[in-house]
Amino acid sequence: ASVAVDELHESIHSQSINRIKISDPASGYGDYKKNYKKIQADPSLAIGVPTGIPAIDQEMVGLRKGELGVVVGPTGSGKSIAIMEFALNAWRLTGEDVVVVTIEMSEKQYLDRLYSHMAGIQYNRFRRYELTKADWTLIDREVDKMQKSENKIHIVDMPEGCSVLNARNEVKKIMQTRKVGLVVVDYMNIMCGPDGKISFEWQNQLEIAGERWRPLDTAFPR
């Protein structure tokens, strides 16, 4: 057991060290200027994944590679709907896959909300099993578009109390064979912190937000 712990510590330590980069602003200026002008000549290179919310996209130019965003608000304020909108816009407009890690809702609940959102049908009608033939026609049409699309939406249903490491490992499995443009997690409050416990204290939430998501850099928009 001691050997295994030592190996794990060394692996984590090595990963941390490998992320360190030392640069010289003077000697590196040529490369900086070259890259800047390349993006200036082709602004599309600077545009990240659109959120679908014009005010955010105009201000932030979409979600950028390596960025970690946290959507904060009280219960019932629309956090889950907002990040679902982010996910759908990323899937529709980037040509890359999207991964949704759902912790609060089961896969069935998330699919209800996703189909409701895509087809423009009230969510309560899904919950009450009141869908009509006309509703199914709308849903079938939207799902047909998904089935014909080369990029996919992956829903990862994880239990309450899972850790950042648990979620990251599941996403990395998908990334081994798919080009992922965006990862969204719903939601952070019910993940366990570094101490292995769920806590709504702001200190714990900051620790979760700051935990080791970085190895997923390639899963964020380019």
GROMACS .gro file of C-alpha atoms in nm:
model
  222
    1ALA     CA    1   0.000   0.000   0.000
    2SER     CA    2   0.287   0.233   0.085
    3VAL     CA    3   0.446   0.176  -0.257
    4ALA     CA    4   0.115   0.250  -0.433
    5VAL     CA    5   0.070   0.574  -0.239
    6ASP     CA    6   0.427   0.679  -0.317
    7GLU     CA    7   0.374   0.608  -0.689
    8LEU     CA    8   0.050   0.805  -0.692
    9HIS     CA    9   0.215   1.098  -0.516
   10GLU     CA   10   0.503   1.094  -0.764
   11SER     CA   11   0.263   1.081  -1.059
   12ILE     CA   12   0.062   1.379  -0.935
   13HIS     CA   13   0.379   1.568  -0.850
   14SER     CA   14   0.520   1.504  -1.198
   15GLN     CA   15   0.200   1.621  -1.366
   16SER     CA   16   0.210   1.942  -1.164
   17ILE     CA   17   0.572   2.006  -1.250
   18ASN     CA   18   0.510   1.942  -1.621
   19ARG     CA   19   0.260   2.227  -1.632
   20ILE     CA   20   0.521   2.484  -1.534
   21LYS     CA   21   0.637   2.709  -1.818
   22ILE     CA   22   0.909   2.973  -1.798
   23SER     CA   23   0.922   3.235  -2.071
   24ASP     CA   24   1.124   3.543  -2.161
   25PRO     CA   25   0.900   3.829  -2.286
   26ALA     CA   26   1.188   3.983  -2.480
   27SER     CA   27   1.313   3.680  -2.675
   28GLY     CA   28   0.961   3.540  -2.717
   29TYR     CA   29   0.820   3.862  -2.862
   30GLY     CA   30   0.865   3.750  -3.224
   31ASP     CA   31   0.649   3.439  -3.177
   32TYR     CA   32   0.392   3.638  -2.980
   33LYS     CA   33   0.359   3.898  -3.258
   34LYS     CA   34   0.340   3.629  -3.527
   35ASN     CA   35   0.061   3.442  -3.347
   36TYR     CA   36  -0.128   3.764  -3.274
   37LYS     CA   37  -0.126   3.870  -3.640
   38LYS     CA   38  -0.232   3.522  -3.749
   39ILE     CA   39  -0.543   3.546  -3.532
   40GLN     CA   40  -0.600   3.907  -3.634
   41ALA     CA   41  -0.607   3.800  -3.999
   42ASP     CA   42  -0.855   3.522  -3.921
   43PRO     CA   43  -1.081   3.631  -3.631
   44SER     CA   44  -1.255   3.293  -3.631
   45LEU     CA   45  -0.945   3.153  -3.458
   46ALA     CA   46  -1.022   3.369  -3.154
   47ILE     CA   47  -1.389   3.277  -3.126
   48GLY     CA   48  -1.471   3.015  -2.866
   49VAL     CA   49  -1.784   2.812  -2.813
   50PRO     CA   50  -2.093   3.038  -2.828
   51THR     CA   51  -2.319   3.027  -2.524
   52GLY     CA   52  -2.630   3.135  -2.715
   53ILE     CA   53  -2.664   3.440  -2.489
   54PRO     CA   54  -2.572   3.744  -2.706
   55ALA     CA   55  -2.458   3.966  -2.418
   56ILE     CA   56  -2.216   3.699  -2.293
   57ASP     CA   57  -2.088   3.607  -2.639
   58GLN     CA   58  -2.026   3.970  -2.736
   59GLU     CA   59  -1.838   4.041  -2.415
   60MET     CA   60  -1.641   3.715  -2.384
   61VAL     CA   61  -1.627   3.607  -2.751
   62GLY     CA   62  -1.760   3.269  -2.640
   63LEU     CA   63  -1.603   3.021  -2.403
   64ARG     CA   64  -1.230   2.989  -2.465
   65LYS     CA   65  -0.998   2.690  -2.454
   66GLY     CA   66  -0.901   2.594  -2.102
   67GLU     CA   67  -1.149   2.826  -1.934
   68LEU     CA   68  -1.345   2.707  -1.633
   69GLY     CA   69  -1.678   2.886  -1.591
   70VAL     CA   70  -1.902   2.859  -1.285
   71VAL     CA   71  -2.273   2.947  -1.316
   72VAL     CA   72  -2.399   3.070  -0.978
   73GLY     CA   73  -2.755   3.141  -0.865
   74PRO     CA   74  -3.028   3.045  -0.616
   75THR     CA   75  -3.245   2.735  -0.650
   76GLY     CA   76  -3.484   2.762  -0.944
   77SER     CA   77  -3.299   3.052  -1.109
   78GLY     CA   78  -3.230   2.858  -1.430
   79LYS     CA   79  -2.871   2.738  -1.386
   80SER     CA   80  -2.937   2.396  -1.540
   81ILE     CA   81  -3.125   2.547  -1.834
   82ALA     CA   82  -2.842   2.795  -1.892
   83ILE     CA   83  -2.571   2.531  -1.915
   84MET     CA   84  -2.798   2.310  -2.126
   85GLU     CA   85  -2.823   2.605  -2.365
   86PHE     CA   86  -2.443   2.633  -2.364
   87ALA     CA   87  -2.414   2.262  -2.444
   88LEU     CA   88  -2.669   2.268  -2.727
   89ASN     CA   89  -2.513   2.575  -2.889
   90ALA     CA   90  -2.168   2.419  -2.867
   91TRP     CA   91  -2.299   2.100  -3.027
   92ARG     CA   92  -2.487   2.281  -3.303
   93LEU     CA   93  -2.226   2.540  -3.400
   94THR     CA   94  -1.876   2.399  -3.341
   95GLY     CA   95  -1.883   2.059  -3.510
   96GLU     CA   96  -1.732   1.906  -3.196
   97ASP     CA   97  -1.874   1.674  -2.932
   98VAL     CA   98  -2.016   1.795  -2.603
   99VAL     CA   99  -2.007   1.607  -2.272
  100VAL     CA  100  -2.275   1.669  -2.009
  101VAL     CA  101  -2.197   1.534  -1.662
  102THR     CA  102  -2.530   1.522  -1.478
  103ILE     CA  103  -2.519   1.465  -1.103
  104GLU     CA  104  -2.842   1.623  -0.980
  105MET     CA  105  -3.071   1.469  -1.244
  106SER     CA  106  -3.084   1.110  -1.363
  107GLU     CA  107  -3.027   1.033  -1.730
  108LYS     CA  108  -3.406   0.999  -1.778
  109GLN     CA  109  -3.472   1.340  -1.620
  110TYR     CA  110  -3.198   1.502  -1.825
  111LEU     CA  111  -3.331   1.352  -2.149
  112ASP     CA  112  -3.680   1.479  -2.065
  113ARG     CA  113  -3.542   1.830  -2.023
  114LEU     CA  114  -3.317   1.808  -2.328
  115TYR     CA  115  -3.595   1.692  -2.562
  116SER     CA  116  -3.831   1.948  -2.408
  117HIS     CA  117  -3.582   2.226  -2.472
  118MET     CA  118  -3.498   2.115  -2.826
  119ALA     CA  119  -3.859   2.066  -2.937
  120GLY     CA  120  -4.004   2.366  -2.752
  121ILE     CA  121  -4.249   2.156  -2.549
  122GLN     CA  122  -4.333   2.235  -2.186
  123TYR     CA  123  -4.130   2.020  -1.950
  124ASN     CA  124  -4.431   1.949  -1.725
  125ARG     CA  125  -4.594   1.760  -2.010
  126PHE     CA  126  -4.300   1.518  -2.011
  127ARG     CA  127  -4.329   1.470  -1.636
  128ARG     CA  128  -4.702   1.404  -1.658
  129TYR     CA  129  -4.669   1.173  -1.959
  130GLU     CA  130  -4.902   1.395  -2.163
  131LEU     CA  131  -4.710   1.399  -2.494
  132THR     CA  132  -4.932   1.386  -2.803
  133LYS     CA  133  -4.870   1.254  -3.153
  134ALA     CA  134  -4.791   1.609  -3.266
  135ASP     CA  135  -4.536   1.642  -2.984
  136TRP     CA  136  -4.364   1.320  -3.085
  137THR     CA  137  -4.341   1.449  -3.442
  138LEU     CA  138  -4.151   1.755  -3.316
  139ILE     CA  139  -3.921   1.546  -3.096
  140ASP     CA  140  -3.859   1.291  -3.374
  141ARG     CA  141  -3.753   1.573  -3.605
  142GLU     CA  142  -3.501   1.711  -3.357
  143VAL     CA  143  -3.360   1.371  -3.266
  144ASP     CA  144  -3.327   1.285  -3.636
  145LYS     CA  145  -3.096   1.586  -3.670
  146MET     CA  146  -2.890   1.455  -3.379
  147GLN     CA  147  -2.865   1.109  -3.529
  148LYS     CA  148  -2.745   1.248  -3.863
  149SER     CA  149  -2.489   1.480  -3.704
  150GLU     CA  150  -2.126   1.368  -3.697
  151ASN     CA  151  -2.067   1.529  -3.358
  152LYS     CA  152  -2.247   1.392  -3.055
  153ILE     CA  153  -2.377   1.486  -2.713
  154HIS     CA  154  -2.261   1.245  -2.441
  155ILE     CA  155  -2.459   1.233  -2.116
  156VAL     CA  156  -2.263   1.097  -1.820
  157ASP     CA  157  -2.497   1.016  -1.529
  158MET     CA  158  -2.296   1.021  -1.204
  159PRO     CA  159  -2.408   0.973  -0.843
  160GLU     CA  160  -2.431   1.248  -0.584
  161GLY     CA  161  -2.106   1.267  -0.388
  162CYS     CA  162  -1.879   1.188  -0.681
  163SER     CA  163  -1.547   1.369  -0.694
  164VAL     CA  164  -1.382   1.585  -0.958
  165LEU     CA  165  -1.145   1.295  -1.022
  166ASN     CA  166  -1.440   1.058  -1.085
  167ALA     CA  167  -1.598   1.299  -1.334
  168ARG     CA  168  -1.270   1.382  -1.505
  169ASN     CA  169  -1.186   1.015  -1.558
  170GLU     CA  170  -1.522   0.949  -1.727
  171VAL     CA  171  -1.476   1.247  -1.958
  172LYS     CA  172  -1.123   1.139  -2.046
  173LYS     CA  173  -1.255   0.799  -2.157
  174ILE     CA  174  -1.475   0.974  -2.413
  175MET     CA  175  -1.190   1.199  -2.521
  176GLN     CA  176  -0.979   0.898  -2.612
  177THR     CA  177  -1.192   0.844  -2.924
  178ARG     CA  178  -1.387   1.169  -2.972
  179LYS     CA  179  -1.301   1.535  -3.031
  180VAL     CA  180  -1.471   1.715  -2.742
  181GLY     CA  181  -1.533   2.089  -2.759
  182LEU     CA  182  -1.708   2.153  -2.429
  183VAL     CA  183  -1.772   1.982  -2.095
  184VAL     CA  184  -2.052   2.097  -1.864
  185VAL     CA  185  -2.117   1.966  -1.512
  186ASP     CA  186  -2.453   1.993  -1.334
  187TYR     CA  187  -2.381   2.058  -1.061
  188MET     CA  188  -2.088   2.136  -0.832
  189ASN     CA  189  -2.272   2.172  -0.499
  190ILE     CA  190  -2.339   1.799  -0.468
  191MET     CA  191  -1.990   1.682  -0.555
  192CYS     CA  192  -1.762   1.586  -0.270
  193GLY     CA  193  -1.470   1.810  -0.188
  194PRO     CA  194  -1.106   1.714  -0.129
  195ASP     CA  195  -1.201   1.577   0.214
  196GLY     CA  196  -1.444   1.331   0.054
  197LYS     CA  197  -1.755   1.502   0.193
  198ILE     CA  198  -2.038   1.711   0.049
  199SER     CA  199  -2.054   2.060   0.194
  200PHE     CA  200  -2.239   2.375   0.091
  201GLU     CA  201  -1.980   2.597   0.259
  202TRP     CA  202  -1.828   2.843   0.013
  203GLN     CA  203  -1.475   2.729   0.100
  204ASN     CA  204  -1.558   2.374  -0.010
  205GLN     CA  205  -1.717   2.497  -0.331
  206LEU     CA  206  -1.408   2.701  -0.416
  207GLU     CA  207  -1.190   2.396  -0.358
  208ILE     CA  208  -1.407   2.187  -0.593
  209ALA     CA  209  -1.405   2.460  -0.860
  210GLY     CA  210  -1.028   2.487  -0.830
  211GLU     CA  211  -0.958   2.113  -0.827
  212ARG     CA  212  -0.772   1.930  -1.098
  213TRP     CA  213  -0.990   2.001  -1.403
  214ARG     CA  214  -0.683   2.120  -1.589
  215PRO     CA  215  -0.599   1.786  -1.757
  216LEU     CA  216  -0.924   1.838  -1.951
  217ASP     CA  217  -0.785   2.143  -2.132
  218THR     CA  218  -0.839   1.975  -2.467
  219ALA     CA  219  -1.203   1.923  -2.379
  220PHE     CA  220  -1.264   2.297  -2.379
  221PRO     CA  221  -1.319   2.512  -2.688
  222ARG     CA  222  -1.032   2.579  -2.923
   0.00000   0.00000   0.00000
